[in-house]
Tab-separated table of C-alpha atoms and ligand atoms in Angstrom:
chain	number	residue	atom	x	y	z
A	232	MET	CA	-7.779	32.912	-10.349
A	233	PRO	CA	-4.241	32.265	-11.624
A	234	SER	CA	-3.210	28.639	-11.227
A	235	ALA	CA	-0.129	29.735	-9.229
A	236	ALA	CA	-2.543	30.390	-6.352
A	237	TYR	CA	-3.408	26.688	-6.209
A	238	VAL	CA	-1.647	24.339	-3.836
A	239	SER	CA	-0.070	21.417	-5.685
A	240	PRO	CA	-1.951	18.126	-5.237
A	241	ASP	CA	1.307	16.649	-3.930
A	242	GLU	CA	1.340	19.140	-1.058
A	243	ILE	CA	-2.309	18.427	-0.260
A	244	ARG	CA	-1.519	14.704	-0.133
A	245	LYS	CA	1.459	15.354	2.131
A	246	GLY	CA	-0.714	17.413	4.478
A	247	PHE	CA	-3.466	14.811	4.418
A	248	SER	CA	-1.066	11.952	5.140
A	249	LYS	CA	0.287	13.839	8.156
A	250	ALA	CA	-3.216	14.677	9.406
A	251	MET	CA	-4.290	11.046	9.020
A	252	SER	CA	-1.214	9.812	10.880
A	253	ASP	CA	-1.841	12.257	13.752
A	254	MET	CA	-5.491	11.220	13.974
A	255	TYR	CA	-4.632	7.523	13.967
A	256	ARG	CA	-1.898	7.940	16.590
A	257	ASP	CA	-4.357	9.687	18.880
A	258	GLU	CA	-6.925	6.939	18.373
A	259	VAL	CA	-4.603	3.908	18.358
A	260	PRO	CA	-1.642	4.473	20.713
A	261	LEU	CA	0.066	1.235	19.586
A	262	TYR	CA	0.545	2.864	16.190
A	263	GLY	CA	2.629	5.550	17.903
A	264	ALA	CA	4.718	2.883	19.650
A	265	LEU	CA	5.260	1.104	16.346
A	266	MET	CA	6.306	4.314	14.582
A	267	ALA	CA	8.878	4.990	17.296
A	268	LEU	CA	10.245	1.438	16.997
A	269	VAL	CA	10.491	1.721	13.204
A	270	ALA	CA	12.266	5.094	13.376
A	271	GLU	CA	14.749	3.707	15.925
A	272	THR	CA	15.411	0.623	13.803
A	273	ASN	CA	15.788	2.611	10.592
A	274	SER	CA	18.413	4.914	12.042
A	275	ARG	CA	20.332	1.930	13.455
A	276	VAL	CA	20.228	0.139	10.086
A	277	LEU	CA	21.377	3.258	8.246
A	278	SER	CA	24.397	3.740	10.489
A	279	ALA	CA	25.326	0.062	10.269
A	280	ASP	CA	24.959	-0.166	6.482
A	281	PRO	CA	26.702	2.705	4.658
A	282	GLY	CA	25.978	1.058	1.281
A	283	LEU	CA	22.245	1.177	1.891
A	284	ALA	CA	22.517	4.766	3.183
A	285	ARG	CA	24.358	5.744	-0.015
A	286	GLN	CA	21.730	4.038	-2.183
A	287	LEU	CA	18.850	5.773	-0.404
A	288	ARG	CA	20.619	9.130	-0.576
A	289	ARG	CA	21.154	8.746	-4.313
A	290	THR	CA	17.516	7.861	-4.993
A	291	ALA	CA	16.475	10.533	-2.417
A	292	GLU	CA	14.273	7.882	-0.739
A	293	ILE	CA	16.018	8.786	2.492
A	294	GLU	CA	14.079	12.063	2.532
A	295	ARG	CA	10.685	10.406	2.229
A	296	LEU	CA	11.370	7.455	4.547
A	297	ASP	CA	10.042	9.029	7.747
A	298	MET	CA	6.779	10.130	6.169
A	299	GLU	CA	6.273	6.947	4.190
A	300	ARG	CA	3.115	5.028	5.054
A	301	HIS	CA	0.073	3.366	3.578
A	302	GLY	CA	-3.421	2.867	4.937
A	303	ALA	CA	-6.440	0.793	3.979
A	304	ILE	CA	-10.192	1.250	3.788
A	305	ARG	CA	-13.102	-0.964	2.732
A	306	LEU	CA	-16.041	0.547	0.861
A	307	GLY	CA	-19.573	-0.738	0.424
A	308	THR	CA	-20.916	0.625	-2.853
A	309	ALA	CA	-19.911	1.559	-6.379
A	310	GLU	CA	-20.910	5.132	-5.693
A	311	GLU	CA	-18.624	5.320	-2.666
A	312	LEU	CA	-15.748	4.001	-4.755
A	313	ALA	CA	-16.368	6.473	-7.584
A	314	THR	CA	-16.480	9.389	-5.136
A	315	ILE	CA	-13.392	8.311	-3.209
A	316	SER	CA	-11.582	8.201	-6.551
A	317	ARG	CA	-12.508	11.867	-7.079
A	318	LEU	CA	-11.492	12.715	-3.503
A	319	PHE	CA	-8.096	11.086	-3.920
A	320	ALA	CA	-7.631	12.802	-7.300
A	321	VAL	CA	-7.681	16.179	-5.512
A	322	MET	CA	-4.519	14.948	-3.768
A	323	GLY	CA	-2.892	13.603	-6.919
A	324	MET	CA	-3.674	9.956	-6.127
A	325	GLN	CA	-4.790	7.593	-8.877
A	326	PRO	CA	-5.976	3.989	-8.804
A	327	VAL	CA	-3.038	1.712	-9.607
A	328	GLY	CA	-3.416	-2.031	-10.041
A	329	TYR	CA	-6.309	-4.442	-9.510
A	330	TYR	CA	-6.322	-7.032	-6.735
A	331	ASP	CA	-8.828	-9.879	-6.512
A	332	LEU	CA	-8.977	-11.164	-2.935
A	333	THR	CA	-11.690	-13.793	-3.444
A	334	PRO	CA	-9.279	-16.730	-3.845
A	335	ALA	CA	-8.251	-16.067	-0.240
A	336	GLY	CA	-11.816	-16.102	0.973
A	337	VAL	CA	-12.177	-12.335	1.286
A	338	PRO	CA	-15.228	-11.011	-0.596
A	339	VAL	CA	-13.613	-7.837	-1.971
A	340	HIS	CA	-11.626	-6.558	-4.882
A	341	SER	CA	-9.242	-3.664	-4.555
A	342	THR	CA	-6.920	-1.060	-5.994
A	343	ALA	CA	-4.246	1.201	-4.518
A	344	PHE	CA	-4.613	4.949	-4.780
A	345	ARG	CA	-1.216	6.602	-4.993
A	346	ALA	CA	0.913	9.185	-6.789
A	347	VAL	CA	2.281	7.882	-10.072
A	348	HIS	CA	5.285	10.039	-10.984
A	349	GLU	CA	8.629	9.675	-9.182
A	350	HIS	CA	8.737	13.420	-8.429
A	351	SER	CA	5.289	13.272	-6.819
A	352	LEU	CA	6.138	10.091	-4.928
A	353	GLN	CA	9.186	11.895	-3.604
A	354	VAL	CA	7.022	14.673	-2.120
A	355	SER	CA	4.666	12.154	-0.507
A	356	PRO	CA	4.501	8.400	-1.165
A	357	PHE	CA	1.209	8.059	0.762
A	358	ARG	CA	-0.975	5.203	-0.556
A	359	VAL	CA	-4.371	3.828	0.347
A	360	PHE	CA	-5.277	0.182	-0.341
A	361	THR	CA	-8.955	0.540	-1.167
A	362	SER	CA	-11.335	-2.415	-1.275
A	363	LEU	CA	-14.884	-2.683	-2.522
A	364	LEU	CA	-17.173	-5.191	-0.846
A	365	ARG	CA	-18.760	-7.664	-3.262
A	366	LEU	CA	-22.282	-7.982	-1.976
A	367	GLU	CA	-23.145	-10.339	-4.818
A	368	LEU	CA	-21.088	-12.949	-2.957
A	369	ILE	CA	-23.492	-12.963	0.015
A	370	GLU	CA	-25.556	-16.095	-0.576
A	371	ASN	CA	-28.467	-15.310	1.719
A	372	PRO	CA	-30.835	-13.011	-0.287
A	373	GLU	CA	-32.424	-11.435	2.799
A	374	LEU	CA	-29.088	-10.595	4.340
A	375	ARG	CA	-27.860	-9.234	1.005
A	376	ALA	CA	-30.927	-6.990	0.751
A	377	PHE	CA	-30.430	-5.815	4.313
A	378	ALA	CA	-26.784	-4.960	3.621
A	379	GLU	CA	-27.738	-3.093	0.461
A	380	GLN	CA	-30.323	-1.038	2.313
A	381	ALA	CA	-27.966	-0.193	5.167
A	382	LEU	CA	-25.300	0.942	2.709
A	383	ALA	CA	-27.760	2.940	0.606
A	384	LYS	CA	-28.736	4.922	3.700
A	385	ARG	CA	-25.288	6.096	4.691
A	386	ALA	CA	-23.366	9.121	3.440
A	387	ILE	CA	-19.635	8.680	4.001
A	388	PHE	CA	-18.532	12.099	2.728
A	389	THR	CA	-19.244	15.417	4.433
A	390	PRO	CA	-21.127	18.020	2.367
A	391	GLY	CA	-18.032	20.212	2.734
A	392	ALA	CA	-15.758	17.558	1.228
A	393	LEU	CA	-18.145	16.988	-1.692
A	394	ALA	CA	-18.322	20.725	-2.393
A	395	LEU	CA	-14.534	21.122	-2.347
A	396	ILE	CA	-14.052	18.097	-4.617
A	397	ALA	CA	-16.467	19.647	-7.131
A	398	GLN	CA	-14.777	23.031	-6.781
A	399	SER	CA	-11.330	21.549	-7.376
A	400	GLU	CA	-12.603	19.690	-10.442
A	401	ARG	CA	-14.228	22.821	-11.791
A	402	ASP	CA	-11.368	25.276	-11.110
A	403	GLY	CA	-8.451	22.886	-11.597
A	404	GLY	CA	-7.204	23.178	-8.017
A	405	LEU	CA	-7.644	24.565	-4.485
A	406	ASN	CA	-6.038	27.601	-2.867
A	407	ALA	CA	-4.228	27.251	0.472
A	408	GLN	CA	-7.232	27.972	2.628
A	409	ASP	CA	-9.520	25.625	0.698
A	410	ALA	CA	-6.836	22.920	0.673
A	411	ASP	CA	-6.623	23.067	4.478
A	412	GLU	CA	-10.376	22.861	4.743
A	413	PHE	CA	-10.429	19.987	2.248
A	414	ILE	CA	-7.967	18.037	4.408
A	415	ARG	CA	-10.130	18.591	7.490
A	416	GLN	CA	-13.312	17.570	5.686
A	417	ALA	CA	-11.792	14.581	3.871
A	418	LEU	CA	-10.380	13.237	7.132
A	419	GLU	CA	-13.906	12.795	8.499
A	420	THR	CA	-14.567	9.965	6.025
A	421	PHE	CA	-11.752	7.919	7.589
A	422	ARG	CA	-12.595	8.479	11.230
A	423	TRP	CA	-13.571	5.698	13.646
A	424	HIS	CA	-17.163	5.629	14.883
A	425	HIS	CA	-17.997	4.378	18.349
A	426	THR	CA	-21.578	3.708	17.351
A	427	ALA	CA	-22.831	1.154	14.842
A	428	THR	CA	-25.862	1.758	12.631
A	429	VAL	CA	-27.385	-1.685	13.263
A	430	THR	CA	-28.689	-3.730	16.179
A	431	ALA	CA	-26.515	-6.268	17.951
A	432	ALA	CA	-28.446	-9.094	16.304
A	433	GLN	CA	-28.077	-7.615	12.827
A	434	TYR	CA	-24.353	-7.152	13.438
A	435	GLN	CA	-24.088	-10.776	14.460
A	436	GLN	CA	-25.861	-11.943	11.320
A	437	LEU	CA	-23.564	-9.887	9.103
A	438	SER	CA	-20.549	-11.075	11.020
A	439	ASP	CA	-21.607	-14.717	10.756
A	440	GLN	CA	-21.682	-14.323	6.982
A	441	HIS	CA	-18.211	-12.759	7.044
A	442	ARG	CA	-16.564	-10.508	9.614
A	443	LEU	CA	-15.510	-8.183	6.882
A	444	ILE	CA	-19.094	-7.686	5.791
A	445	ALA	CA	-20.030	-6.556	9.306
A	446	ASP	CA	-17.034	-4.224	9.364
A	447	VAL	CA	-18.254	-2.457	6.220
A	448	VAL	CA	-22.017	-2.581	6.545
A	449	ALA	CA	-22.556	-1.876	10.258
A	450	PHE	CA	-20.834	1.508	10.394
A	451	LYS	CA	-21.334	5.071	9.239
A	452	GLY	CA	-18.096	5.240	7.333
A	453	PRO	CA	-15.004	3.371	6.084
A	454	HIS	CA	-12.714	3.894	9.078
A	455	ILE	CA	-9.035	3.678	8.227
A	456	ASN	CA	-8.151	0.209	9.510
A	457	HIS	CA	-4.348	0.512	9.633
A	458	LEU	CA	-1.470	2.817	8.795
A	459	THR	CA	1.790	1.197	7.898
A	460	PRO	CA	5.234	2.760	8.318
A	461	ARG	CA	8.154	1.591	6.143
A	462	THR	CA	11.096	-0.059	7.836
A	463	LEU	CA	14.533	-0.838	6.437
A	464	ASP	CA	14.705	-4.156	8.326
A	465	ILE	CA	11.419	-5.879	8.984
A	466	ASP	CA	12.995	-8.865	10.781
A	467	GLN	CA	14.556	-6.576	13.377
A	468	VAL	CA	11.271	-4.788	13.999
A	469	GLN	CA	9.332	-8.073	14.124
A	470	ALA	CA	11.778	-9.419	16.717
A	471	ALA	CA	11.565	-6.241	18.811
A	472	MET	CA	7.782	-5.957	18.750
A	473	PRO	CA	6.953	-8.293	21.676
A	474	GLY	CA	9.282	-6.249	23.899
A	475	LYS	CA	7.056	-3.249	23.193
A	476	GLY	CA	3.884	-5.131	24.069
A	477	ILE	CA	2.984	-5.776	20.429
A	478	THR	CA	2.364	-9.328	19.201
A	479	PRO	CA	2.995	-9.721	15.464
A	480	LYS	CA	1.456	-12.398	13.239
A	481	ALA	CA	3.550	-15.530	12.971
A	482	VAL	CA	4.693	-15.195	9.366
A	483	ILE	CA	6.122	-12.263	7.433
A	484	GLU	CA	4.255	-12.017	4.120
A	485	GLY	CA	6.092	-11.716	0.823
A	486	PRO	CA	9.554	-12.880	-0.229
A	487	PRO	CA	12.065	-14.281	2.271
A	488	ARG	CA	14.866	-12.171	3.749
A	489	ARG	CA	17.521	-11.388	1.127
A	490	ARG	CA	20.626	-9.255	0.677
A	491	CYS	CA	18.853	-7.368	-2.121
A	492	PRO	CA	15.202	-7.014	-1.085
A	493	ILE	CA	12.534	-7.477	-3.774
A	494	LEU	CA	8.930	-6.253	-3.863
A	495	LEU	CA	7.418	-6.032	-0.428
A	496	ARG	CA	7.581	-7.811	2.936
A	497	GLN	CA	4.869	-7.121	5.509
A	498	THR	CA	3.791	-8.162	8.952
A	499	SER	CA	0.878	-7.036	11.088
A	500	PHE	CA	-0.463	-7.235	14.619
A	501	LYS	CA	-4.059	-7.700	15.568
A	502	ALA	CA	-5.771	-4.798	17.243
A	503	LEU	CA	-7.733	-5.226	20.419
A	504	ASP	CA	-11.488	-5.435	20.521
A	505	GLU	CA	-12.912	-1.945	20.777
A	506	ALA	CA	-16.088	-1.076	22.650
A	507	ILE	CA	-18.904	0.134	20.412
A	508	ALA	CA	-22.591	0.822	20.841
A	509	PHE	CA	-25.125	-0.973	18.652
A	510	THR	CA	-28.468	0.769	18.262
A	511	ASP	CA	-29.880	-1.440	21.013
A	512	ALA	CA	-26.959	-2.679	23.102
A	513	GLN	CA	-23.293	-2.325	24.002
A	514	GLY	CA	-20.777	-4.571	22.313
A	515	SER	CA	-17.373	-4.670	20.701
A	516	HIS	CA	-15.806	-4.754	17.274
A	517	SER	CA	-12.261	-5.475	16.176
A	518	ALA	CA	-11.102	-3.897	12.943
A	519	ARG	CA	-8.121	-1.688	13.484
A	520	PHE	CA	-4.689	-3.217	13.435
A	521	GLY	CA	-1.070	-2.301	12.899
A	522	GLU	CA	1.335	-3.256	10.151
A	523	ILE	CA	4.912	-2.621	9.053
A	524	GLU	CA	6.485	-3.125	5.680
A	525	GLN	CA	9.872	-3.274	4.007
A	526	ARG	CA	10.041	-2.315	0.354
A	527	GLY	CA	12.499	-3.659	-2.210
A	528	VAL	CA	13.081	-3.405	-5.926
A	529	ALA	CA	10.130	-3.467	-8.357
A	530	LEU	CA	10.122	-6.531	-10.606
A	531	THR	CA	9.571	-6.675	-14.369
A	532	PRO	CA	6.879	-9.019	-15.729
A	533	LYS	CA	9.592	-11.678	-16.037
A	534	GLY	CA	10.765	-11.125	-12.457
A	535	ARG	CA	7.227	-11.108	-11.165
A	536	ALA	CA	6.427	-14.363	-12.937
A	537	LEU	CA	9.451	-15.952	-11.273
A	538	TYR	CA	8.379	-14.536	-7.881
A	539	ASP	CA	4.847	-15.924	-8.259
A	540	GLN	CA	6.152	-19.291	-9.382
A	541	LEU	CA	8.543	-19.653	-6.426
A	542	LEU	CA	5.976	-18.397	-3.916
A	543	ASN	CA	3.378	-20.849	-5.195
A	544	ALA	CA	5.853	-23.715	-5.173
A	545	ALA	CA	6.825	-22.997	-1.558
A	546	ARG	CA	3.171	-22.739	-0.511
A	547	ASP	CA	2.279	-25.933	-2.336
A	548	ALA	CA	5.125	-27.692	-0.564
A	549	LEU	CA	3.822	-26.419	2.767
A	550	GLY	CA	0.415	-27.777	1.848
A	551	ALA	CA	-1.457	-25.443	4.221
A	552	PHE	CA	-2.117	-21.810	4.939
A	553	PRO	CA	1.011	-20.451	6.726
A	554	ASN	CA	0.278	-20.111	10.459
A	555	GLU	CA	1.904	-20.224	13.838
A	556	SER	CA	2.356	-23.978	13.895
A	557	ASN	CA	4.083	-24.280	10.504
A	558	ALA	CA	5.865	-20.899	10.442
A	559	ALA	CA	9.403	-22.261	10.776
A	560	ARG	CA	8.874	-24.783	8.006
A	561	TYR	CA	7.354	-22.098	5.785
A	562	VAL	CA	10.368	-19.828	6.252
A	563	ALA	CA	12.713	-22.726	5.415
A	564	LEU	CA	10.706	-23.643	2.309
A	565	MET	CA	10.635	-20.038	1.116
A	566	GLU	CA	14.389	-19.672	1.564
A	567	GLN	CA	14.987	-22.917	-0.251
A	568	HIS	CA	12.749	-22.069	-3.223
A	569	PHE	CA	13.963	-18.486	-3.563
A	570	GLN	CA	17.530	-19.629	-4.095
A	571	ALA	CA	16.440	-19.685	-7.735
A	572	PHE	CA	15.995	-15.897	-7.655
A	573	PRO	CA	19.356	-14.090	-8.105
A	574	ASP	CA	20.162	-12.069	-4.975
A	575	ASP	CA	22.330	-9.534	-6.730
A	576	HIS	CA	21.308	-6.286	-8.435
A	577	ALA	CA	23.692	-6.669	-11.380
A	578	GLN	CA	22.379	-10.164	-12.126
A	579	MET	CA	18.770	-9.072	-11.758
A	580	ARG	CA	19.449	-6.276	-14.220
A	581	GLU	CA	21.269	-8.477	-16.720
A	582	GLN	CA	18.474	-11.030	-16.614
A	583	GLY	CA	15.761	-8.374	-16.939
A	584	LEU	CA	14.134	-9.309	-13.626
A	585	ALA	CA	13.866	-5.870	-12.010
A	586	TYR	CA	13.553	-2.149	-12.725
A	587	PHE	CA	16.349	0.297	-11.968
A	588	ARG	CA	17.055	4.002	-11.932
A	589	TYR	CA	20.140	5.485	-13.509
A	590	PHE	CA	22.052	8.460	-12.072
A	591	ALA	CA	24.968	10.480	-13.488
A	592	THR	CA	27.896	10.286	-11.035
A	593	GLU	CA	30.398	13.028	-10.109
A	594	GLN	CA	32.906	11.184	-12.218
A	595	GLY	CA	30.549	11.225	-15.177
A	596	LEU	CA	29.805	14.917	-14.764
A	597	THR	CA	33.538	15.721	-14.628
A	598	ALA	CA	34.190	13.740	-17.805
A	599	ARG	CA	31.450	15.500	-19.735
A	600	GLY	CA	32.600	16.688	-23.138
A	601	HIS	CA	35.939	14.835	-22.986
A	602	ALA	CA	36.904	13.179	-26.267
A	603	ASP	CA	37.239	9.728	-24.678
A	604	GLN	CA	33.924	9.826	-22.850
A	605	PRO	CA	31.936	6.590	-23.311
A	606	GLN	CA	28.934	6.985	-25.590
A	607	THR	CA	26.537	4.223	-24.607
A	608	LEU	CA	24.677	3.553	-21.388
A	609	ALA	CA	26.476	0.234	-20.912
A	610	ALA	CA	29.869	1.851	-21.400
A	611	LEU	CA	28.981	4.768	-19.120
A	612	ILE	CA	27.995	2.312	-16.385
A	613	ALA	CA	31.174	0.284	-16.884
A	614	ALA	CA	33.263	3.474	-16.609
A	615	GLY	CA	31.510	4.529	-13.399
A	616	HIS	CA	29.941	7.575	-15.059
A	617	VAL	CA	26.463	6.267	-14.396
A	618	ALA	CA	25.320	4.582	-11.165
A	619	VAL	CA	22.477	2.076	-11.129
A	620	GLU	CA	20.061	1.915	-8.175
A	621	PRO	CA	17.004	-0.286	-7.593
A	622	LEU	CA	13.628	1.297	-8.377
A	623	VAL	CA	11.506	0.836	-5.272
A	624	TYR	CA	8.241	-1.152	-5.466
A	625	GLU	CA	5.314	1.191	-4.740
A	626	ASP	CA	2.431	-1.313	-4.856
A	627	PHE	CA	0.949	-4.300	-3.033
A	628	LEU	CA	0.836	-8.091	-3.429
A	629	PRO	CA	-2.467	-9.969	-3.535
A	630	VAL	CA	-1.295	-13.068	-1.657
A	631	SER	CA	0.288	-10.891	1.037
A	632	ALA	CA	-2.783	-8.675	1.266
A	633	ALA	CA	-4.901	-11.800	1.744
A	634	GLY	CA	-2.598	-12.886	4.589
A	635	ILE	CA	-2.945	-9.459	6.201
A	636	PHE	CA	-6.745	-9.538	5.865
A	637	GLN	CA	-6.853	-13.041	7.344
A	638	SER	CA	-4.624	-12.300	10.302
A	639	ASN	CA	-6.807	-9.356	11.160
A	640	LEU	CA	-10.115	-11.089	10.640
A	641	GLY	CA	-9.102	-14.258	12.413
A	642	ASP	CA	-8.781	-17.707	10.874
A	643	ALA	CA	-12.436	-18.390	11.487
A	644	ALA	CA	-13.173	-15.848	8.793
A	645	GLN	CA	-11.798	-18.073	6.059
A	646	SER	CA	-14.537	-18.759	3.571
A	647	HIS	CA	-14.384	-20.473	0.260
A	648	TYR	CA	-15.158	-18.263	-2.686
A	649	ALA	CA	-14.104	-19.404	-6.102
A	650	ALA	CA	-11.459	-17.178	-7.713
A	651	ASN	CA	-13.614	-14.510	-9.134
A	652	ALA	CA	-11.626	-11.622	-10.605
A	653	ASN	CA	-13.851	-9.092	-12.259
A	654	GLN	CA	-11.740	-6.101	-13.173
A	655	ALA	CA	-14.318	-4.791	-15.644
A	656	GLN	CA	-16.972	-4.671	-12.929
A	657	PHE	CA	-14.564	-2.961	-10.547
A	658	GLU	CA	-13.633	-0.334	-13.126
A	659	GLN	CA	-17.281	0.215	-13.934
A	660	ALA	CA	-17.865	1.011	-10.254
A	661	LEU	CA	-14.734	3.153	-10.090
A	662	GLY	CA	-15.778	5.158	-13.122
A	663	ARG	CA	-12.406	4.792	-14.796
A	664	GLN	CA	-9.710	2.259	-15.571
A	665	THR	CA	-6.995	1.317	-13.126
A	666	ILE	CA	-3.421	2.066	-14.156
A	667	ASP	CA	-1.023	-0.754	-14.927
A	668	GLU	CA	1.788	-0.446	-12.380
A	669	LEU	CA	4.313	-2.153	-14.656
A	670	GLN	CA	3.906	0.594	-17.196
A	671	LEU	CA	4.644	3.197	-14.504
A	672	TYR	CA	7.873	1.460	-13.477
A	673	GLY	CA	8.926	1.189	-17.108
A	674	GLU	CA	8.333	4.904	-17.627
A	675	THR	CA	10.261	5.936	-14.523
A	676	GLN	CA	13.188	3.736	-15.543
A	677	GLN	CA	13.181	5.174	-19.071
A	678	ARG	CA	13.018	8.785	-17.820
A	679	SER	CA	16.090	8.182	-15.666
A	680	ILE	CA	17.999	6.761	-18.641
A	681	ASP	CA	16.973	9.681	-20.873
A	682	GLU	CA	17.993	12.146	-18.175
A	683	CYS	CA	21.446	10.556	-17.756
A	684	LEU	CA	22.161	10.503	-21.464
A	685	LYS	CA	20.964	14.064	-21.878
A	686	THR	CA	23.145	15.263	-19.010
A	687	LEU	CA	26.294	13.357	-19.936
A	688	LEU	CA	26.276	13.282	-23.717
A	689	LYS	CA	25.405	16.755	-24.766
B	279	OOG	C1	-6.328	-4.358	3.576
B	279	OOG	C2	-5.313	-5.452	3.678
B	279	OOG	C3	-4.226	-5.315	2.623
B	279	OOG	C4	-1.775	-4.667	2.567
B	279	OOG	O1	-0.865	-3.956	3.039
B	279	OOG	O2	-1.547	-5.598	1.790
B	279	OOG	C5	-3.153	-4.378	2.979
B	279	OOG	C6	-7.437	-4.440	4.574
B	279	OOG	O3	-7.354	-5.207	5.542
B	279	OOG	O4	-8.406	-3.686	4.398
B	279	OOG	O5	-3.315	-3.366	3.593
B	280	NI	NI1	-1.535	-2.772	4.594
């Protein structure tokens, strides 16, 4: 079959992201309420801030904003992780980054599956934060063996999904009909199950070890546990949430509010307990929650080091895990420490703290070929022939992710694992290496420079 008959992986991802969002909205009505609030806030922010609207038009982010979201799942075995990697590859999603959550007392390590090229991200920026449970961290050998057996028994992919993954790998793609069927089949892996695979007592034992372990081991599949829309002003949405019957966590994760947002700010709300049936009794389980995020500019290694340093200093000064009772002090400490981080795109660029994208302006295009046209990037920028826009951060933050996990699991879930990064073990399970996100940002930035120079200086 000619490859033109195949649907592009980007389109499959776009269709899957929409199908997932529809499924989740049906299952978790609060997600629908949150999406409406975010859309309302975004349009208000865009009309009040023409500069931001111009920036998002130039980078074309404005076109992807409404469909922008990420989700998260937690897997139980290496085999599940390796297969999900193949499933996501059908949709053009690759594992980017490695996150060790053990320092925060969460016995998982994680990656984010997402598109890696700016053109693909533009079609659909859908991402899935994907964690693998680390059973080796369960101290009780009997419970560990029980968890292993329960996980070995389950099959989280439908036979149809497995067949279409293999077909896509073999043929190099899927036609329209197969792509639609793939989306339907793949969605089943992420669906909520009202029945657990264990008894109430077994659930309790798993949960006593760690609530997250029960969430993974006691069910037939890795239900999507949240879907997160992107807002242009997270403080406004956070403030408006209670009015919509949604109670957010006390502290927004990530950097403090700034004129020029950096990286990622996130806040979540805890989902209600949901009724489920154990094999021998009725009960309830709480796993699904809601989250919103605001994305800012991606930082270079130098910028990221400064971010980590200031975040750690503020947290050290707080001397405790941020919570409801110390939230105001935490916000003040963060604002105070982050004064050391320039809040200005030009300064961030001059100091090599962030990544940017470069665009030829109308003025530059008009001046093309003129004898006095500037010949270097710096001169083109100075003359207004090239505009500079922040390159949006597409990834996650381990400290923030830990805060999101904790708020959802409840403070009682805090355990004390030693920091225990093991990227090699994770990649062994995954069946491939994870991609370094910093390299991706560097490549996107360089492509935009090359494109500008090619357009303006030919
Ligand atoms: C994932 C939590 C991390 C984020 O946005 O940082 C996350 C989970 O609870 O499974 O989604
Ligand atoms: Ni999230």
